[in-house]
Tab-separated table of C-alpha atoms in Angstrom:
chain	number	residue	atom	x	y	z
A	1	MET	CA	149.927	-96.126	262.738
A	2	ARG	CA	150.854	-93.567	260.113
A	3	CYS	CA	151.115	-89.977	261.382
A	4	LYS	CA	151.881	-86.611	259.895
A	5	ALA	CA	154.018	-84.153	261.838
A	6	SER	CA	154.089	-80.388	261.282
A	7	VAL	CA	156.930	-78.503	262.928
A	8	VAL	CA	157.209	-74.711	262.940
A	9	VAL	CA	160.623	-73.292	263.866
A	10	LYS	CA	160.867	-69.602	264.753
A	11	LEU	CA	163.650	-67.411	266.016
A	12	ARG	CA	163.323	-66.752	269.733
A	13	LYS	CA	161.929	-63.418	270.812
A	14	GLY	CA	164.781	-60.921	270.971
A	15	VAL	CA	166.957	-62.680	268.408
A	16	LEU	CA	167.656	-60.363	265.482
A	17	ASP	CA	165.846	-61.391	262.285
A	18	PRO	CA	167.529	-59.765	259.267
A	19	GLN	CA	165.412	-61.771	256.828
A	20	GLY	CA	162.277	-60.466	258.516
A	21	ALA	CA	163.650	-56.922	258.375
A	22	ALA	CA	164.289	-57.315	254.640
A	23	VAL	CA	160.734	-58.552	254.043
A	24	GLU	CA	159.388	-55.664	256.118
A	25	GLY	CA	161.347	-53.215	253.965
A	26	ALA	CA	159.884	-54.806	250.828
A	27	LEU	CA	156.359	-54.567	252.252
A	28	ARG	CA	156.817	-50.892	253.108
A	29	SER	CA	158.209	-50.064	249.686
A	30	MET	CA	155.206	-51.766	248.089
A	31	GLY	CA	152.674	-49.722	250.021
A	32	TYR	CA	151.999	-51.874	253.091
A	33	ALA	CA	153.343	-49.377	255.571
A	34	ASP	CA	151.280	-50.755	258.466
A	35	ALA	CA	152.859	-54.208	258.318
A	36	ALA	CA	155.220	-54.327	261.263
A	37	GLY	CA	157.397	-56.724	263.192
A	38	VAL	CA	157.871	-59.249	260.391
A	39	ARG	CA	159.478	-62.505	261.560
A	40	VAL	CA	160.448	-65.315	259.242
A	41	GLY	CA	160.586	-68.963	260.253
A	42	LYS	CA	160.709	-72.428	258.751
A	43	CYS	CA	158.134	-75.164	258.686
A	44	PHE	CA	158.667	-78.858	258.162
A	45	GLU	CA	156.172	-81.582	257.341
A	46	PHE	CA	156.930	-85.282	257.402
A	47	GLY	CA	155.336	-88.659	257.883
A	48	LEU	CA	156.115	-90.936	260.831
A	49	GLU	CA	155.302	-94.540	261.631
A	50	ALA	CA	154.518	-95.073	265.321
A	51	ALA	CA	152.506	-97.294	267.666
A	52	SER	CA	150.536	-94.349	269.058
A	53	LEU	CA	149.988	-90.657	268.567
A	54	ASP	CA	151.932	-89.966	271.775
A	55	GLU	CA	154.930	-91.938	270.540
A	56	ALA	CA	154.831	-90.066	267.224
A	57	ARG	CA	154.639	-86.724	269.031
A	58	ASN	CA	157.597	-87.589	271.257
A	59	ARG	CA	159.638	-88.656	268.235
A	60	ALA	CA	158.743	-85.474	266.345
A	61	VAL	CA	159.795	-83.327	269.328
A	62	GLU	CA	163.089	-85.249	269.566
A	63	ILE	CA	163.699	-84.783	265.822
A	64	SER	CA	162.932	-81.072	266.116
A	65	ARG	CA	165.279	-80.592	269.062
A	66	ARG	CA	168.133	-82.651	267.603
A	67	ILE	CA	167.951	-81.758	263.920
A	68	LEU	CA	165.397	-79.204	262.763
A	69	ALA	CA	165.856	-76.394	265.270
A	70	ASN	CA	168.788	-74.709	266.939
A	71	PRO	CA	167.569	-74.636	270.562
A	72	VAL	CA	169.871	-71.746	271.442
A	73	LEU	CA	168.336	-69.364	268.911
A	74	GLU	CA	165.039	-70.961	267.953
A	75	ASP	CA	161.740	-72.097	269.414
A	76	PHE	CA	159.589	-74.754	267.832
A	77	THR	CA	156.040	-76.049	267.972
A	78	VAL	CA	155.042	-79.573	266.969
A	79	GLU	CA	151.656	-80.836	265.790
A	80	VAL	CA	151.038	-84.497	265.044
A	81	GLN	CA	147.949	-85.932	263.402
A	82	PRO	CA	147.010	-89.460	262.373
A	83	VAL	CA	146.898	-90.012	258.628
A	84	VAL	CA	143.494	-91.335	257.589
A	85	ASP	CA	143.646	-93.405	254.404
L	1	MET	CA	142.299	-52.667	265.262
L	2	ARG	CA	145.667	-54.368	265.655
L	3	CYS	CA	145.922	-57.852	264.116
L	4	LYS	CA	148.560	-60.523	263.823
L	5	ALA	CA	148.907	-62.471	260.592
L	6	SER	CA	150.559	-65.883	260.251
L	7	VAL	CA	151.340	-67.019	256.724
L	8	VAL	CA	152.666	-70.483	255.876
L	9	VAL	CA	154.146	-70.900	252.404
L	10	LYS	CA	154.733	-74.415	251.076
L	11	LEU	CA	155.870	-75.822	247.776
L	12	ARG	CA	152.943	-77.140	245.751
L	13	LYS	CA	152.414	-80.894	245.668
L	14	GLY	CA	154.559	-82.367	242.907
L	15	VAL	CA	157.170	-79.603	242.990
L	16	LEU	CA	160.581	-81.077	243.766
L	17	ASP	CA	161.853	-80.154	247.242
L	18	PRO	CA	165.641	-80.667	247.413
L	19	GLN	CA	165.838	-79.041	250.854
L	20	GLY	CA	163.264	-81.522	252.140
L	21	ALA	CA	165.203	-84.397	250.552
L	22	ALA	CA	168.385	-83.209	252.293
L	23	VAL	CA	166.620	-83.057	255.671
L	24	GLU	CA	165.185	-86.528	255.049
L	25	GLY	CA	168.680	-87.851	254.363
L	26	ALA	CA	169.902	-86.310	257.616
L	27	LEU	CA	167.004	-87.867	259.551
L	28	ARG	CA	167.714	-91.310	258.086
L	29	SER	CA	171.407	-91.096	258.843
L	30	MET	CA	170.578	-90.169	262.446
L	31	GLY	CA	168.359	-93.184	262.975
L	32	TYR	CA	164.914	-91.889	262.074
L	33	ALA	CA	164.403	-94.217	259.131
L	34	ASP	CA	160.615	-94.032	259.309
L	35	ALA	CA	160.476	-90.280	258.697
L	36	ALA	CA	159.331	-89.914	255.115
L	37	GLY	CA	158.173	-87.300	252.656
L	38	VAL	CA	159.871	-84.335	254.334
L	39	ARG	CA	158.747	-80.995	252.903
L	40	VAL	CA	160.223	-77.664	253.953
L	41	GLY	CA	158.350	-74.378	253.838
L	42	LYS	CA	158.531	-70.848	255.186
L	43	CYS	CA	156.383	-69.092	257.717
L	44	PHE	CA	155.911	-65.372	258.203
L	45	GLU	CA	154.399	-63.468	261.110
L	46	PHE	CA	153.587	-59.779	261.073
L	47	GLY	CA	151.323	-57.192	262.613
L	48	LEU	CA	148.676	-55.302	260.627
L	49	GLU	CA	146.494	-52.294	261.390
L	50	ALA	CA	142.982	-52.676	259.939
L	51	ALA	CA	139.370	-51.606	260.511
L	52	SER	CA	138.159	-55.199	260.790
L	53	LEU	CA	139.430	-58.759	260.907
L	54	ASP	CA	138.121	-59.317	257.366
L	55	GLU	CA	140.045	-56.331	256.039
L	56	ALA	CA	143.201	-57.565	257.764
L	57	ARG	CA	142.721	-61.060	256.319
L	58	ASN	CA	142.226	-59.691	252.799
L	59	ARG	CA	145.350	-57.560	253.119
L	60	ALA	CA	147.393	-60.495	254.424
L	61	VAL	CA	146.238	-62.660	251.494
L	62	GLU	CA	147.167	-59.879	249.060
L	63	ILE	CA	150.616	-59.506	250.686
L	64	SER	CA	151.134	-63.273	250.515
L	65	ARG	CA	150.179	-63.461	246.860
L	66	ARG	CA	152.169	-60.419	245.796
L	67	ILE	CA	155.283	-60.705	247.943
L	68	LEU	CA	155.673	-63.698	250.224
L	69	ALA	CA	154.790	-66.596	247.925
L	70	ASN	CA	155.526	-67.530	244.340
L	71	PRO	CA	152.034	-68.571	243.184
L	72	VAL	CA	153.466	-70.698	240.368
L	73	LEU	CA	155.410	-72.995	242.683
L	74	GLU	CA	153.954	-72.370	246.114
L	75	ASP	CA	150.698	-72.577	248.055
L	76	PHE	CA	150.010	-70.505	251.127
L	77	THR	CA	147.645	-70.422	254.074
L	78	VAL	CA	146.808	-67.278	256.035
L	79	GLU	CA	145.570	-66.951	259.609
L	80	VAL	CA	144.697	-63.597	261.137
L	81	GLN	CA	143.933	-62.964	264.793
L	82	PRO	CA	143.169	-59.797	266.710
L	83	VAL	CA	145.884	-58.695	269.099
L	84	VAL	CA	144.523	-58.324	272.616
L	85	ASP	CA	146.504	-55.832	274.688
Protein backbone atom coordinates (compact mmCIF):
# COMPACT_ATOMS: atom_id res chain seq x y z
CA MET A 1 0.00 0.00 0.00
CA ARG A 2 1.39 3.33 -1.12
CA CYS A 3 1.19 6.12 1.48
CA LYS A 4 2.12 9.76 1.66
CA ALA A 5 3.64 11.14 4.85
CA SER A 6 3.66 14.82 5.85
CA VAL A 7 5.95 15.76 8.71
CA VAL A 8 6.05 19.22 10.27
CA VAL A 9 9.09 19.99 12.45
CA LYS A 10 8.95 23.02 14.74
CA LEU A 11 11.26 24.40 17.37
CA ARG A 12 10.05 23.56 20.86
CA LYS A 13 8.29 26.27 22.81
CA GLY A 14 10.91 28.36 24.59
CA VAL A 15 13.70 27.64 22.12
CA LEU A 16 14.95 30.88 20.59
CA ASP A 17 13.98 31.28 16.92
CA PRO A 18 16.25 33.87 15.26
CA GLN A 19 14.85 33.09 11.81
CA GLY A 20 11.35 33.79 13.10
CA ALA A 21 12.56 37.03 14.69
CA ALA A 22 14.06 38.10 11.36
CA VAL A 23 10.81 37.38 9.52
CA GLU A 24 8.88 39.28 12.19
CA GLY A 25 11.17 42.28 11.68
CA ALA A 26 10.56 42.12 7.93
CA LEU A 27 6.79 41.96 8.47
CA ARG A 28 6.87 44.98 10.78
CA SER A 29 8.98 47.01 8.39
CA MET A 30 6.51 46.22 5.60
CA GLY A 31 3.51 47.47 7.54
CA TYR A 32 2.24 44.33 9.27
CA ALA A 33 2.85 45.58 12.77
CA ASP A 34 0.24 43.28 14.32
CA ALA A 35 1.96 40.09 13.20
CA ALA A 36 3.58 38.70 16.32
CA GLY A 37 5.35 35.64 17.60
CA VAL A 38 6.58 34.39 14.23
CA ARG A 39 8.02 30.86 14.36
CA VAL A 40 9.63 29.14 11.42
CA GLY A 41 9.69 25.39 10.92
CA LYS A 42 10.32 22.78 8.25
CA CYS A 43 7.96 20.43 6.52
CA PHE A 44 8.77 17.21 4.73
CA GLU A 45 6.66 15.16 2.35
CA PHE A 46 7.55 11.70 1.13
CA GLY A 47 6.04 8.49 -0.14
CA LEU A 48 6.22 5.20 1.77
CA GLU A 49 5.41 1.62 0.88
CA ALA A 50 3.81 -0.28 3.78
CA ALA A 51 1.41 -3.13 4.52
CA SER A 52 -0.96 -0.88 6.46
CA LEU A 53 -1.55 2.74 7.35
CA ASP A 54 -0.44 2.01 10.93
CA GLU A 55 2.85 0.54 9.75
CA ALA A 56 3.44 3.56 7.51
CA ARG A 57 2.68 5.93 10.38
CA ASN A 58 5.08 4.11 12.71
CA ARG A 59 7.81 4.21 10.07
CA ALA A 60 7.24 7.92 9.43
CA VAL A 61 7.47 8.67 13.18
CA GLU A 62 10.70 6.65 13.40
CA ILE A 63 12.14 8.51 10.39
CA SER A 64 11.16 11.85 11.93
CA ARG A 65 12.73 11.01 15.28
CA ARG A 66 15.94 9.55 13.84
CA ILE A 67 16.58 11.82 10.87
CA LEU A 68 14.25 14.75 10.25
CA ALA A 69 13.98 16.33 13.69
CA ASN A 70 16.37 17.07 16.52
CA PRO A 71 14.34 15.78 19.49
CA VAL A 72 16.24 17.97 21.94
CA LEU A 73 15.23 21.23 20.26
CA GLU A 74 12.32 20.31 18.02
CA ASP A 75 8.83 18.86 18.11
CA PHE A 76 7.23 17.15 15.16
CA THR A 77 3.80 16.08 13.96
CA VAL A 78 3.23 13.29 11.45
CA GLU A 79 0.27 12.76 9.12
CA VAL A 80 0.01 9.72 6.88
CA GLN A 81 -2.54 9.20 4.14
CA PRO A 82 -3.05 6.41 1.62
CA VAL A 83 -2.27 7.38 -1.96
CA VAL A 84 -5.27 6.75 -4.19
CA ASP A 85 -4.29 6.09 -7.80
CA MET B 1 -9.98 39.32 17.54
CA ARG B 2 -6.72 37.43 18.00
CA CYS B 3 -5.96 34.82 15.33
CA LYS B 4 -3.21 32.35 14.63
CA ALA B 5 -2.03 31.81 11.07
CA SER B 6 -0.19 28.72 9.81
CA VAL B 7 1.44 29.02 6.40
CA VAL B 8 3.09 26.11 4.59
CA VAL B 9 5.35 27.01 1.68
CA LYS B 10 6.39 24.27 -0.74
CA LEU B 11 8.33 24.21 -3.97
CA ARG B 12 6.01 23.95 -6.97
CA LYS B 13 5.69 20.56 -8.64
CA GLY B 14 8.48 20.18 -11.18
CA VAL B 15 10.87 22.55 -9.41
CA LEU B 16 14.08 20.72 -8.51
CA ASP B 17 14.46 20.14 -4.76
CA PRO B 18 18.12 19.41 -3.93
CA GLN B 19 17.44 19.55 -0.18
CA GLY B 20 14.75 16.89 -0.61
CA ALA B 21 17.14 14.78 -2.70
CA ALA B 22 19.77 15.02 0.05
CA VAL B 23 17.26 13.93 2.71
CA GLU B 24 16.17 11.06 0.46
CA GLY B 25 19.79 9.93 0.14
CA ALA B 26 20.15 10.01 3.92
CA LEU B 27 16.95 7.97 4.36
CA ARG B 28 18.14 5.35 1.87
CA SER B 29 21.54 5.06 3.48
CA MET B 30 19.86 4.54 6.86
CA GLY B 31 17.72 1.68 5.63
CA TYR B 32 14.52 3.39 4.54
CA ALA B 33 14.81 2.43 0.89
CA ASP B 34 11.09 2.73 0.24
CA ALA B 35 10.92 6.42 1.14
CA ALA B 36 10.63 8.22 -2.17
CA GLY B 37 9.95 11.64 -3.60
CA VAL B 38 11.08 13.62 -0.55
CA ARG B 39 10.17 17.31 -0.77
CA VAL B 40 11.20 19.88 1.81
CA GLY B 41 9.26 23.04 2.57
CA LYS B 42 8.96 25.74 5.20
CA CYS B 43 6.21 26.47 7.64
CA PHE B 44 5.46 29.72 9.42
CA GLU B 45 3.23 30.41 12.41
CA PHE B 46 2.28 33.85 13.64
CA GLY B 47 -0.39 35.74 15.50
CA LEU B 48 -2.59 38.39 13.86
CA GLU B 49 -5.02 40.96 15.21
CA ALA B 50 -8.08 41.36 12.96
CA ALA B 51 -11.77 42.30 13.05
CA SER B 52 -12.85 38.95 11.61
CA LEU B 53 -11.48 35.57 10.61
CA ASP B 54 -11.90 36.52 6.94
CA GLU B 55 -9.86 39.68 7.37
CA ALA B 56 -7.14 37.71 9.15
CA ARG B 57 -7.11 35.09 6.39
CA ASN B 58 -6.83 37.75 3.68
CA ARG B 59 -3.97 39.43 5.52
CA ALA B 60 -2.16 36.12 6.00
CA VAL B 61 -2.50 35.33 2.28
CA GLU B 62 -1.16 38.80 1.42
CA ILE B 63 1.80 38.33 3.81
CA SER B 64 2.51 34.91 2.30
CA ARG B 65 2.45 36.22 -1.25
CA ARG B 66 4.49 39.33 -0.54
CA ILE B 67 7.03 38.06 1.98
CA LEU B 68 7.01 34.40 2.92
CA ALA B 69 6.82 32.69 -0.46
CA ASN B 70 8.41 33.20 -3.85
CA PRO B 71 5.34 32.87 -6.10
CA VAL B 72 7.48 31.95 -9.11
CA LEU B 73 8.93 28.83 -7.50
CA GLU B 74 6.69 28.13 -4.54
CA ASP B 75 3.09 27.35 -3.64
CA PHE B 76 1.61 28.08 -0.26
CA THR B 77 -1.38 27.12 1.85
CA VAL B 78 -2.79 29.28 4.64
CA GLU B 79 -4.84 28.25 7.66
CA VAL B 80 -6.19 30.77 10.14
CA GLN B 81 -7.82 29.96 13.46
CA PRO B 82 -9.15 32.16 16.23
CA VAL B 83 -7.12 32.09 19.42
CA VAL B 84 -9.27 31.13 22.38
CA ASP B 85 -7.95 32.50 25.66
